mmCIF file of C-alpha atoms and ligand atoms in Angstrom:
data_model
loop_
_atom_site.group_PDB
_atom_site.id
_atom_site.type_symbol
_atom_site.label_atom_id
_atom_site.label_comp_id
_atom_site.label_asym_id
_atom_site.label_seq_id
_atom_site.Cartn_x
_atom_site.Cartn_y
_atom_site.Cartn_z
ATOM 1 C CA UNK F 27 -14.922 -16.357 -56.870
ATOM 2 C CA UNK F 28 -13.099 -13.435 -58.568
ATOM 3 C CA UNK F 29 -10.876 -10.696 -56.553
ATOM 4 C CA UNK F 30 -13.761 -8.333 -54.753
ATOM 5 C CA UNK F 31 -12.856 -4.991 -56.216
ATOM 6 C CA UNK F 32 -15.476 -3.783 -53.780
ATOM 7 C CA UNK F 33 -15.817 -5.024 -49.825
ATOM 8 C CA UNK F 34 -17.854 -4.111 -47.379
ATOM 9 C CA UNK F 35 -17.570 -3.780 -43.703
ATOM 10 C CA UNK F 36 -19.379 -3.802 -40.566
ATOM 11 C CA UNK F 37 -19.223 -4.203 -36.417
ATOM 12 C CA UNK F 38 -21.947 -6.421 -34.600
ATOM 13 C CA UNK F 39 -23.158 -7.575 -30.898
ATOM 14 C CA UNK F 40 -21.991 -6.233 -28.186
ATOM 15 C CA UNK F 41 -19.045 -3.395 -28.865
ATOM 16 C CA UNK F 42 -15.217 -4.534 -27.937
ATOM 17 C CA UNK F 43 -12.084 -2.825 -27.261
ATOM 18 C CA UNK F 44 -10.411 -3.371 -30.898
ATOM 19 C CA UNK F 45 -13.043 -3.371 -32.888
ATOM 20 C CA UNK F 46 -11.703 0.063 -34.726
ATOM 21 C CA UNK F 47 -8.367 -1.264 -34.636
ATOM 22 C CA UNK F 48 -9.943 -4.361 -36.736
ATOM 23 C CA UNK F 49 -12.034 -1.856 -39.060
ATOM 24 C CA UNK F 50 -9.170 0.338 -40.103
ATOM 25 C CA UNK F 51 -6.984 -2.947 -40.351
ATOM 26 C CA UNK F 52 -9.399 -3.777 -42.921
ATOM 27 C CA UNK F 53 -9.795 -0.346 -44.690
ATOM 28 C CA UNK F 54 -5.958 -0.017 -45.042
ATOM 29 C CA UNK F 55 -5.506 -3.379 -46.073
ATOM 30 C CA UNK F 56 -8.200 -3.365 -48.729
ATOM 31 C CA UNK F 57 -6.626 -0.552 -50.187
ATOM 32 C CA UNK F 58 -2.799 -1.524 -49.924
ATOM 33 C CA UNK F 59 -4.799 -4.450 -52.304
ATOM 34 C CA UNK F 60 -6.517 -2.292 -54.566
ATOM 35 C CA UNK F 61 -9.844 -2.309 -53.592
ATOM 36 C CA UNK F 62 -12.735 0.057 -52.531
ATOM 37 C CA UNK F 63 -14.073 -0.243 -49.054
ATOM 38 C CA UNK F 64 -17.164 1.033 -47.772
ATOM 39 C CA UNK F 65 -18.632 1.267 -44.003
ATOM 40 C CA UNK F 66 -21.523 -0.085 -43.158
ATOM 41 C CA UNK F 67 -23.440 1.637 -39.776
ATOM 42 C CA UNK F 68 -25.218 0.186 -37.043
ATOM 43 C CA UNK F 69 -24.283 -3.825 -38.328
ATOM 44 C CA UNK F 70 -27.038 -5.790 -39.709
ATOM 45 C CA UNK F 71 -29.478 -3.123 -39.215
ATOM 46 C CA UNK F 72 -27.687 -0.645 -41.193
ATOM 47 C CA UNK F 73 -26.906 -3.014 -44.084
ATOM 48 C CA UNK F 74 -31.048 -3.966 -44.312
ATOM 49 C CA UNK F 75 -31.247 0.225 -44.340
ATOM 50 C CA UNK F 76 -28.729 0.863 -46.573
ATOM 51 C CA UNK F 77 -26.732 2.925 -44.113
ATOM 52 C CA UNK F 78 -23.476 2.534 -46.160
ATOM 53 C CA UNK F 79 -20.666 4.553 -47.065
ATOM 54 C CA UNK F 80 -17.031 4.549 -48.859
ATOM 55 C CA UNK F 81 -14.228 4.515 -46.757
ATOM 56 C CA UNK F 82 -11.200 6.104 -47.292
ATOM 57 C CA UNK F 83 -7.352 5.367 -45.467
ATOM 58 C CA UNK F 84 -7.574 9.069 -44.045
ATOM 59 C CA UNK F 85 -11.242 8.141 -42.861
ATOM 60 C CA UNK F 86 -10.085 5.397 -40.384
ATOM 61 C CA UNK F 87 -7.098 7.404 -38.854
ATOM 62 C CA UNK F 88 -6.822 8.113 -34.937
ATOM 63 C CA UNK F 89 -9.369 5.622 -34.527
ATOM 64 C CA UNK F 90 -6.872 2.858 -33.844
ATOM 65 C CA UNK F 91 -6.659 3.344 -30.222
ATOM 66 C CA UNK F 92 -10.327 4.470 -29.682
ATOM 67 C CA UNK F 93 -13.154 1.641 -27.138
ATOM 68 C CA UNK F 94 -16.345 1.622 -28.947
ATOM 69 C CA UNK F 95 -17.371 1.227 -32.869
ATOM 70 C CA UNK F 96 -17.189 3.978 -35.159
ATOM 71 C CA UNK F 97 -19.190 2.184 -37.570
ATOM 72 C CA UNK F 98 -21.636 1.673 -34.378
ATOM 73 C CA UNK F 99 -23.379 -1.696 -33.803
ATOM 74 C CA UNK F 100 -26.908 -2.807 -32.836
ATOM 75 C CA UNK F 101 -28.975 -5.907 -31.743
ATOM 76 C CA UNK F 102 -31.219 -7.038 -34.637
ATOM 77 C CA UNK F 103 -32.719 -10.446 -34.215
ATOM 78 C CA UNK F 104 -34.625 -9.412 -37.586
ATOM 79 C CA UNK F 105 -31.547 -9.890 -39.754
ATOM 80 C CA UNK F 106 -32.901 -13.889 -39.218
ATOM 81 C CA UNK F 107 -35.634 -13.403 -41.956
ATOM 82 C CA UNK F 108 -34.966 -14.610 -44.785
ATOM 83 C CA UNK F 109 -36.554 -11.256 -46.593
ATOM 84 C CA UNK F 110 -34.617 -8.954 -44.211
ATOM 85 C CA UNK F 111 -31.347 -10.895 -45.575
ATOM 86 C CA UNK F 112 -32.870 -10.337 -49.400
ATOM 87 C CA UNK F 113 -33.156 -6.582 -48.887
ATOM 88 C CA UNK F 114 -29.646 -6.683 -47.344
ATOM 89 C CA UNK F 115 -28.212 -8.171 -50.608
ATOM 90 C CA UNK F 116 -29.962 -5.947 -52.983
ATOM 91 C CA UNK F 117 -28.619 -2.938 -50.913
ATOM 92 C CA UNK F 118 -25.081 -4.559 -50.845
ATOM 93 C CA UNK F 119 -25.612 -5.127 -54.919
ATOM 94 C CA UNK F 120 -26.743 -1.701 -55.338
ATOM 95 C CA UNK F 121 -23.631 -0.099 -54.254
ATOM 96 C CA UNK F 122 -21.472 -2.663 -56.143
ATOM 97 C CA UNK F 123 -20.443 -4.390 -52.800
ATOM 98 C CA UNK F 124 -18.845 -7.876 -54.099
ATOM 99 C CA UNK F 125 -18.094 -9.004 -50.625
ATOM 100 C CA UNK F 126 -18.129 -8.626 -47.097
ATOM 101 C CA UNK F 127 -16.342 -8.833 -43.882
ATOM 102 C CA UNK F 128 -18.169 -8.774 -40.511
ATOM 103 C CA UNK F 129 -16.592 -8.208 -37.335
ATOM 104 C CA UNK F 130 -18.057 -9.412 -34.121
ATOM 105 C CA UNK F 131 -19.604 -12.343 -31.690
ATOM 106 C CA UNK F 132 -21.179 -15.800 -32.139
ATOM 107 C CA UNK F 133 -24.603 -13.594 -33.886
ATOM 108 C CA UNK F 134 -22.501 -11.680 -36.061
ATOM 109 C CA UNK F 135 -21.019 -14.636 -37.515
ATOM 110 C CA UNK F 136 -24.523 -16.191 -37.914
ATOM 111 C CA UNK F 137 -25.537 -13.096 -40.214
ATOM 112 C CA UNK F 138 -22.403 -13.685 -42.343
ATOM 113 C CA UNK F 139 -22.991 -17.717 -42.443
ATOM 114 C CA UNK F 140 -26.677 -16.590 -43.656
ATOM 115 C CA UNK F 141 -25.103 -13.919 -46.190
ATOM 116 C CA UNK F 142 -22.947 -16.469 -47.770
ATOM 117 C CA UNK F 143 -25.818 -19.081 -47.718
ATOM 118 C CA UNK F 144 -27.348 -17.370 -50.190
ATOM 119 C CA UNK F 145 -24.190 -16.736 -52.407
ATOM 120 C CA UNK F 146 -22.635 -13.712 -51.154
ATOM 121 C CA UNK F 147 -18.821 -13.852 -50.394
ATOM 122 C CA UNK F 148 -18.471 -12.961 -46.654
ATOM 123 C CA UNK F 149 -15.448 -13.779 -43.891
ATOM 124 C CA UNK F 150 -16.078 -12.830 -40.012
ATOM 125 C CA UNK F 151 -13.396 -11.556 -37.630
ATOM 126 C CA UNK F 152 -14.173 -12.450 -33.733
ATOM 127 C CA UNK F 153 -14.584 -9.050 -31.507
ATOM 128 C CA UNK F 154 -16.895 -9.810 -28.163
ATOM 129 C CA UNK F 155 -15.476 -9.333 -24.575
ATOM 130 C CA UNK F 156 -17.070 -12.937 -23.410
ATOM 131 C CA UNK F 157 -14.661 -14.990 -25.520
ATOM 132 C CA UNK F 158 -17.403 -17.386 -26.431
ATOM 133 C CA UNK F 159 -16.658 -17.494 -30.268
ATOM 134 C CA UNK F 160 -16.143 -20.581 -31.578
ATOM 135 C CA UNK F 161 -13.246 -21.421 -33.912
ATOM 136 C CA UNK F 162 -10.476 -18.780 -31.321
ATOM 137 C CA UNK F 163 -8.508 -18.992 -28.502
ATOM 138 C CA UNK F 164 -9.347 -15.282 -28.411
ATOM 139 C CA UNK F 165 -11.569 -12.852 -29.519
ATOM 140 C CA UNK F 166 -10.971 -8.939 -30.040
ATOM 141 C CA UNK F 167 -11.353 -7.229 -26.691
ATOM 142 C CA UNK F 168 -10.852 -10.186 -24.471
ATOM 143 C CA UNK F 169 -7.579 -8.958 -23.419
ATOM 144 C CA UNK F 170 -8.629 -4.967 -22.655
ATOM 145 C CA UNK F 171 -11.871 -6.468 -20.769
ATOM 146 C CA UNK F 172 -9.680 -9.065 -18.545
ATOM 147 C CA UNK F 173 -7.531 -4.981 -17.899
ATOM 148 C CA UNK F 174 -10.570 -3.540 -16.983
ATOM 149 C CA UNK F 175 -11.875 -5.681 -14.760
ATOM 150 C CA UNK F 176 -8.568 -6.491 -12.800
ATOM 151 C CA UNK F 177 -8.033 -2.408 -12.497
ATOM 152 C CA UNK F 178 -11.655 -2.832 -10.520
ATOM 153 C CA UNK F 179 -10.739 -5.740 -8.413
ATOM 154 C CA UNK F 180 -7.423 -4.783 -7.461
ATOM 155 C CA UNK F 181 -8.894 -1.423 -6.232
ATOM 156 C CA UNK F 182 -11.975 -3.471 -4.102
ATOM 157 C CA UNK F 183 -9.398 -5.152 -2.834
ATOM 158 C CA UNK F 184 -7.926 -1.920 -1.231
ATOM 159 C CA UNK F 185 -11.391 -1.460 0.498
ATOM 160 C CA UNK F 186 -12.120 -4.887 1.050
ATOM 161 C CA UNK F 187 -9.115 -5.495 3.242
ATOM 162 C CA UNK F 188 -9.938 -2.052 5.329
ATOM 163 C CA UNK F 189 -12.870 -3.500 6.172
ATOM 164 C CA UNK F 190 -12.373 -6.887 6.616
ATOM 165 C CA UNK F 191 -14.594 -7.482 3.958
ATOM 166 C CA UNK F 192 -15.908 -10.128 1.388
ATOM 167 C CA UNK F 193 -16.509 -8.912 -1.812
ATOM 168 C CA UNK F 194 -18.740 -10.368 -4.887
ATOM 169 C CA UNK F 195 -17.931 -9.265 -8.072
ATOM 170 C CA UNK F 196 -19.958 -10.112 -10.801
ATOM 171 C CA UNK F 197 -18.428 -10.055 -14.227
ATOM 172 C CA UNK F 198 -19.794 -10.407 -17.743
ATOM 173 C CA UNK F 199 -19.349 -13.130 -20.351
ATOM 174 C CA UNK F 200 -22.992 -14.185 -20.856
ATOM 175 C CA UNK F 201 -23.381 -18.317 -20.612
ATOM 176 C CA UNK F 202 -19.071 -18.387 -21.165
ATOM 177 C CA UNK F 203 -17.136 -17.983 -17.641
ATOM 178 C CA UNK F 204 -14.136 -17.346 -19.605
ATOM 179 C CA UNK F 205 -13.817 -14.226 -18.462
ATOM 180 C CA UNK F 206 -14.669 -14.658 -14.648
ATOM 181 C CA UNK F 207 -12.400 -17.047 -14.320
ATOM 182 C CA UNK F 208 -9.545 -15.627 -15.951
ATOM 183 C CA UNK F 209 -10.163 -12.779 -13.796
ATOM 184 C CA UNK F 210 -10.380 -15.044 -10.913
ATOM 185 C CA UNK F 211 -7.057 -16.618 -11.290
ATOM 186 C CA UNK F 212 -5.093 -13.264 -12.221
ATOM 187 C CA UNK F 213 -6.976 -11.241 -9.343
ATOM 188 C CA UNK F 214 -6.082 -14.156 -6.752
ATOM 189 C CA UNK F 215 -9.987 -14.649 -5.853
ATOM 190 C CA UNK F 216 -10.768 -17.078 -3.449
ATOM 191 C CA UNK F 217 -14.115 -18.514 -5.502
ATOM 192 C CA UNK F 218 -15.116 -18.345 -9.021
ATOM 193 C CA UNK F 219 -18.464 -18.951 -9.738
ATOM 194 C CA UNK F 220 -19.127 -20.026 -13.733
ATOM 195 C CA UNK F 221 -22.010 -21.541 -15.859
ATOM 196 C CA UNK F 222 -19.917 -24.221 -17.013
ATOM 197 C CA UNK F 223 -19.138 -25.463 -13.260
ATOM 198 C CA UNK F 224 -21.464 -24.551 -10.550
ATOM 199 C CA UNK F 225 -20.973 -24.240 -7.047
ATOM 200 C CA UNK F 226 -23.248 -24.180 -3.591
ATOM 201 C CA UNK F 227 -23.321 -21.139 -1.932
ATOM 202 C CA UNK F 228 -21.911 -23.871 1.220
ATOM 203 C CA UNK F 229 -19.177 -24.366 -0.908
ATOM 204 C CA UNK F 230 -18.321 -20.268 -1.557
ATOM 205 C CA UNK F 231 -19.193 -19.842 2.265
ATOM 206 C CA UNK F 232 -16.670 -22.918 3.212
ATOM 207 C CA UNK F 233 -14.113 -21.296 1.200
ATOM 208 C CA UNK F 234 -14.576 -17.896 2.379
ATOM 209 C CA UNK F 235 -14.469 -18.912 6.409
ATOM 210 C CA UNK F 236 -11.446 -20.417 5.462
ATOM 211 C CA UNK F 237 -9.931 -17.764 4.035
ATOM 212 C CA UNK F 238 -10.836 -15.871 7.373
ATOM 213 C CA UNK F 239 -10.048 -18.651 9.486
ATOM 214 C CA UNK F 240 -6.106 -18.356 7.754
ATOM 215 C CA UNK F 241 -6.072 -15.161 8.761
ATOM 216 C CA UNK F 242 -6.703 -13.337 5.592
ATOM 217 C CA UNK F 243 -7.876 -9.787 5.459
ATOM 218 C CA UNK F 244 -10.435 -10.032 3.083
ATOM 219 C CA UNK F 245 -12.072 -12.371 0.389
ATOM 220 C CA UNK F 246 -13.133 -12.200 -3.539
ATOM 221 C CA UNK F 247 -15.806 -14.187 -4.834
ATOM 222 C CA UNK F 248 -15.699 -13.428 -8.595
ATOM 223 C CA UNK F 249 -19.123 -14.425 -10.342
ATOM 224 C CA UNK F 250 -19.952 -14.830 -14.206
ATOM 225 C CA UNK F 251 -23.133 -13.054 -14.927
ATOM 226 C CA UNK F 252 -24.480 -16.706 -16.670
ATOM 227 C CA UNK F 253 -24.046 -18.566 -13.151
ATOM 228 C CA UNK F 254 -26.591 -20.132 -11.840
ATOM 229 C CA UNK F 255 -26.255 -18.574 -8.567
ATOM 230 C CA UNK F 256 -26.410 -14.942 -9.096
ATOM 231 C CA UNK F 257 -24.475 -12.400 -6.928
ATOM 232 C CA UNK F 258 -27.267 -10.951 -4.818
ATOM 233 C CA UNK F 259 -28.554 -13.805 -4.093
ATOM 234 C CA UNK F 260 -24.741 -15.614 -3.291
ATOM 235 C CA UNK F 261 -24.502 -11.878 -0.908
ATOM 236 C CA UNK F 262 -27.512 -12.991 0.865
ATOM 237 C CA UNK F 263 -27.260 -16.445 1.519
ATOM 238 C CA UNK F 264 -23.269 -15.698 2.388
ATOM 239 C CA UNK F 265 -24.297 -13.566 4.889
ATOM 240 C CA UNK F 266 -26.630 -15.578 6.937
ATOM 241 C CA UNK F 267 -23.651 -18.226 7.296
ATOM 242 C CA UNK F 268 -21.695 -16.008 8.709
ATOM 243 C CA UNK F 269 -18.330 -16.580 7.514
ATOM 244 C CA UNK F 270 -16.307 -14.179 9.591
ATOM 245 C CA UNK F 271 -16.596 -11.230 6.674
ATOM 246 C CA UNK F 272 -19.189 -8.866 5.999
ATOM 247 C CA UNK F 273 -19.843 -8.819 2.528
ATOM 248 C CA UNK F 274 -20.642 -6.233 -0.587
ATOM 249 C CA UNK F 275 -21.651 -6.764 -3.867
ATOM 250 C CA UNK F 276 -19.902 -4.971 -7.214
ATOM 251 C CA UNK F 277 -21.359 -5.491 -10.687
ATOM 252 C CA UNK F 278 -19.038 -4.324 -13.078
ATOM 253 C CA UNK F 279 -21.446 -3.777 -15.850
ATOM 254 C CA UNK F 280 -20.935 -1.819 -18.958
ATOM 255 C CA UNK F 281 -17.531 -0.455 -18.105
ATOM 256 C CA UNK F 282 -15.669 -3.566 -19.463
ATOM 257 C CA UNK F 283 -16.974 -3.268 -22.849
ATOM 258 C CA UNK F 284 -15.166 0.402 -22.840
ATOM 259 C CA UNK F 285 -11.745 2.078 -22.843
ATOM 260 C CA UNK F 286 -8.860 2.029 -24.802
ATOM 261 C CA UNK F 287 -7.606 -1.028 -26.736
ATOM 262 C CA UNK F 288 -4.298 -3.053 -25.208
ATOM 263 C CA UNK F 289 -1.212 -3.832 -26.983
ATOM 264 C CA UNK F 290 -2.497 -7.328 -27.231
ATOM 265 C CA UNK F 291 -5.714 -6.244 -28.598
ATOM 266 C CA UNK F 292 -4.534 -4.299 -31.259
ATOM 267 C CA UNK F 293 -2.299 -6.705 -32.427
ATOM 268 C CA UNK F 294 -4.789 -9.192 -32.802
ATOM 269 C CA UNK F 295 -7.051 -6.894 -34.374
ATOM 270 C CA UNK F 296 -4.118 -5.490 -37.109
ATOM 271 C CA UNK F 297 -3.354 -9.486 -37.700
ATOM 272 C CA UNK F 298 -6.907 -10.641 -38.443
ATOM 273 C CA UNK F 299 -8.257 -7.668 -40.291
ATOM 274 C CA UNK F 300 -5.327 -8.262 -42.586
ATOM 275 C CA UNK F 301 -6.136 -11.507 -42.734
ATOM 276 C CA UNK F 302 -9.648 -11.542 -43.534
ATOM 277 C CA UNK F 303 -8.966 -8.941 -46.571
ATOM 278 C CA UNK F 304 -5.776 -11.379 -47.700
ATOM 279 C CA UNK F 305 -8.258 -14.165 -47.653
ATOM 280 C CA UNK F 306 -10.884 -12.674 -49.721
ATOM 281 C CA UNK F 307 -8.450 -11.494 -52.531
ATOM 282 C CA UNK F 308 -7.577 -15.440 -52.615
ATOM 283 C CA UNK F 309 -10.944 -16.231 -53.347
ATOM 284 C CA UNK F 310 -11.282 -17.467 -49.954
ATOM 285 C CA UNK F 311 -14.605 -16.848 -48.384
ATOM 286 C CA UNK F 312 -17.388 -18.523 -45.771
ATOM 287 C CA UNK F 313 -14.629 -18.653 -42.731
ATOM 288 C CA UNK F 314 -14.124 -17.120 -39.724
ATOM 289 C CA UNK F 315 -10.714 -16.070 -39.318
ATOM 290 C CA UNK F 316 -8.887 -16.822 -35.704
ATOM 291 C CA UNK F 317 -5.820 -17.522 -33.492
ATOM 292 C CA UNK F 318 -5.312 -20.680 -32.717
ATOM 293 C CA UNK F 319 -2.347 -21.018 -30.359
ATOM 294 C CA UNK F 320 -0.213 -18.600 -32.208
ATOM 295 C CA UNK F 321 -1.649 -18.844 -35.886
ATOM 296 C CA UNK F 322 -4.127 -17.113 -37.856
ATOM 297 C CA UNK F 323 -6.422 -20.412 -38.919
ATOM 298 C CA UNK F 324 -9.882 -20.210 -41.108
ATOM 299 C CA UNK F 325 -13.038 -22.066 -39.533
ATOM 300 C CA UNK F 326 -16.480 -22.455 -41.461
ATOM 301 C CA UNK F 327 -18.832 -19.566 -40.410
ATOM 302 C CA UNK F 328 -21.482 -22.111 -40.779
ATOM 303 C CA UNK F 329 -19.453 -24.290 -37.942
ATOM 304 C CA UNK F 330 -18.525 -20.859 -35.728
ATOM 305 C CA UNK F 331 -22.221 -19.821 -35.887
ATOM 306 C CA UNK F 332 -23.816 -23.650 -34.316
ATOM 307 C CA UNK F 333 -21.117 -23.825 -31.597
ATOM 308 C CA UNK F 334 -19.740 -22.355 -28.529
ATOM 309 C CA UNK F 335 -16.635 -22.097 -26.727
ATOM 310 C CA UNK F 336 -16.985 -22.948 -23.145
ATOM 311 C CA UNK F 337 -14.462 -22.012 -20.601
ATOM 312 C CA UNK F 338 -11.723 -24.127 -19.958
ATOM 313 C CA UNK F 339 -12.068 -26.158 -16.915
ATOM 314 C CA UNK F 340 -8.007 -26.466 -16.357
ATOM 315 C CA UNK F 341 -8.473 -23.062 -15.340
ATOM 316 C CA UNK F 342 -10.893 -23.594 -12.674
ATOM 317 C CA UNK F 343 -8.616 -26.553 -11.152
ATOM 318 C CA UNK F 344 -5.615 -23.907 -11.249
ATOM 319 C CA UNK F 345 -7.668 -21.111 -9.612
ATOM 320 C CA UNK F 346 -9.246 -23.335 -6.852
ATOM 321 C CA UNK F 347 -5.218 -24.451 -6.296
ATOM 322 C CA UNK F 348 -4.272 -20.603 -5.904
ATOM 323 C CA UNK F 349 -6.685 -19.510 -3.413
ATOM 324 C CA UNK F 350 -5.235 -21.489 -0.460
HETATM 325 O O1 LIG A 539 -21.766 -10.011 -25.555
HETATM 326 C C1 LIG A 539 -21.209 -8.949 -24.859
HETATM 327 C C2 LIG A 539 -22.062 -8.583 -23.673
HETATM 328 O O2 LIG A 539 -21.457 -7.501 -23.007
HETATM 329 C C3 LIG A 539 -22.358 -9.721 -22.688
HETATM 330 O O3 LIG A 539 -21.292 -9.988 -21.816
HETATM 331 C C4 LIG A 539 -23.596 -9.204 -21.992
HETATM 332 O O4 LIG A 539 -24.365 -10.263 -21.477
HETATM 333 C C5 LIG A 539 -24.316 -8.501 -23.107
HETATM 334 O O5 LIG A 539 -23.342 -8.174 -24.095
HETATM 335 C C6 LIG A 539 -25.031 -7.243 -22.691
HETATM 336 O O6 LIG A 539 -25.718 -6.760 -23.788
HETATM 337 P P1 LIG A 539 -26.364 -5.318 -23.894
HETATM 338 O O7 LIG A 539 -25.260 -4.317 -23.990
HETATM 339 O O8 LIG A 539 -27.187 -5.371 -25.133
HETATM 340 O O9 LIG A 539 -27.149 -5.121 -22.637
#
């Protein structure tokens, strides 16, 4: 492939704390290599629509330590026909787009693989709070989420120990527990429950008499949104055991995906959008680009988009090992 004179870029899934860090990474960089850049709104759905526009270094300033997508996002499972993907391409050719770079989750990097399929230079940049993204220790807005929802434990805690009080917190992540049980080992909760390693409600109940039975003031029980046993039903089934504690329920919802990017965040986010931009003025194209341990490392978009990264199960040893 020759040097892109012309790339464009978009945000997709579920918005992440970083993703405008990563798009004005990308501007600036494209630039500082002397090419155009153009925006492209509302992800897949915007690039079928032709909802694109050039991008200047002035355009993407301030936003660097803004939550959300400027560029917006949006769920469109009808970016997987193959005529919605042709329409996409003739809009991208219309404009003079040579390339593109999409940042986002496990379905934003199947659009790309399905972009470059059919010919058309792309490279993805991982930005989802569930860290399921194949191909990266860690996405964009892992580390702000895993802030977020420790903020909102540590405060339950506060209430949960007044009143003597078990509290379920269910997190997201969608099938990945990566982010329950991180928060589970740095909140110092007393169960995790993820979709990669189930437990009985006997087994949460055992654990959460015990708890009471040591003398402890309160309990956490952080869930995963994909596990099988879901909060309410873990509240109810808790509190006909009777385990000593009365028990509430939190679901933390939407307010993870928001808020203001951390250091770590915005690090990552500056590292791969200049990555992804270096990449595609080497010719390089069709990869994901990720941190592997402490490297920036390439992996097939066709590979990222047929996989998943499941939580690691050291974890879950380590967190049952704290709770004592
Ligand atoms: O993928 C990010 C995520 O926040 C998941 O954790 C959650 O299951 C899903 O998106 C929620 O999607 P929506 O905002 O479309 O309801």
């Amino acid at each position: 492939m020759q040097n892109p004179k012309t790339i464009a870029v978009l945000t997709g899934g579920g918005d992440a704390p970083g993703m405008n860090a990563a798009v004005r990474a990308v501007v600036r960089s494209a630039h500082a290599l002397g090419m155009r850049a153009v925006g492209v709104k509302r992800a897949y759905e915007g690039l079928a629509r032709g909802l694109m526009q050039d991008i200047g270094a002035r355009d993407v300033g301030g936003i660097l330590q803004r939550g959300g997508t400027v560029l917006q996002t949006a769920r469109f499972a009808e970016f997987a026909r193959p005529e919605v993907q042709r329409e996409a391409l003739r809009q991208l050719n219309a404009r003079g787009v040579e390339a593109l770079v999409a940042i986002g989750g496990d379905g934003t990097m199947r659009g790309a693989a399905a972009l470059e399929a059919l010919g058309f230079p792309a490279v993805g940049i991982p930005a989802s709070i569930d860290n399921d993204v194949y191909g990266t220790d860690m996405a964009i807005g892992v580390d702000t989420a895993l802030n977020t929802i420790l903020d909102a434990i540590d405060k339950l805690r506060d209430t949960a120990a007044s009143h003597q009080r078990a509290f379920i917190i269910e997190t997201m992540g969608r099938k990945c527990g990566h982010l329950a049980l991180m928060s589970g080992i740095i909140s110092g909760a007393e169960m995790t429950l993820i979709p990669e390693q189930e437990a009985s409600a006997e087994e949460v109940a055992a654990a959460v008499r015990g708890a009471y039975e040591r003398g402890k003031t309160h309990a956490i029980i952080v869930v995963a949104e994909g596990a099988k046993l879901h909060a309410s039903a873990l509240k109810q089934q808790l509190d006909r055991m009777n385990t000593g504690f009365g028990s509430r329920v939190t679901i933390l919802g939407h307010v993870q995906r928001g808020g203001s990017p951390s250091a770590w965040d915005r690090l990552l986010a500056a590292r791969l959008g200049i990555a992804a931009v270096e990449r595609l003025a080497k010719g390089e194209r069709g990869v994901m680009v990720g941190l592997r341990a402490t490297t920036v490392t390439g992996t097939s978009l066709q590979e990222v988009g047929s996989r998943r990264r499941d939580a690691d199960l050291e974890y879950y040893r380590m967190a049952r090992m704290l709770a004592k």
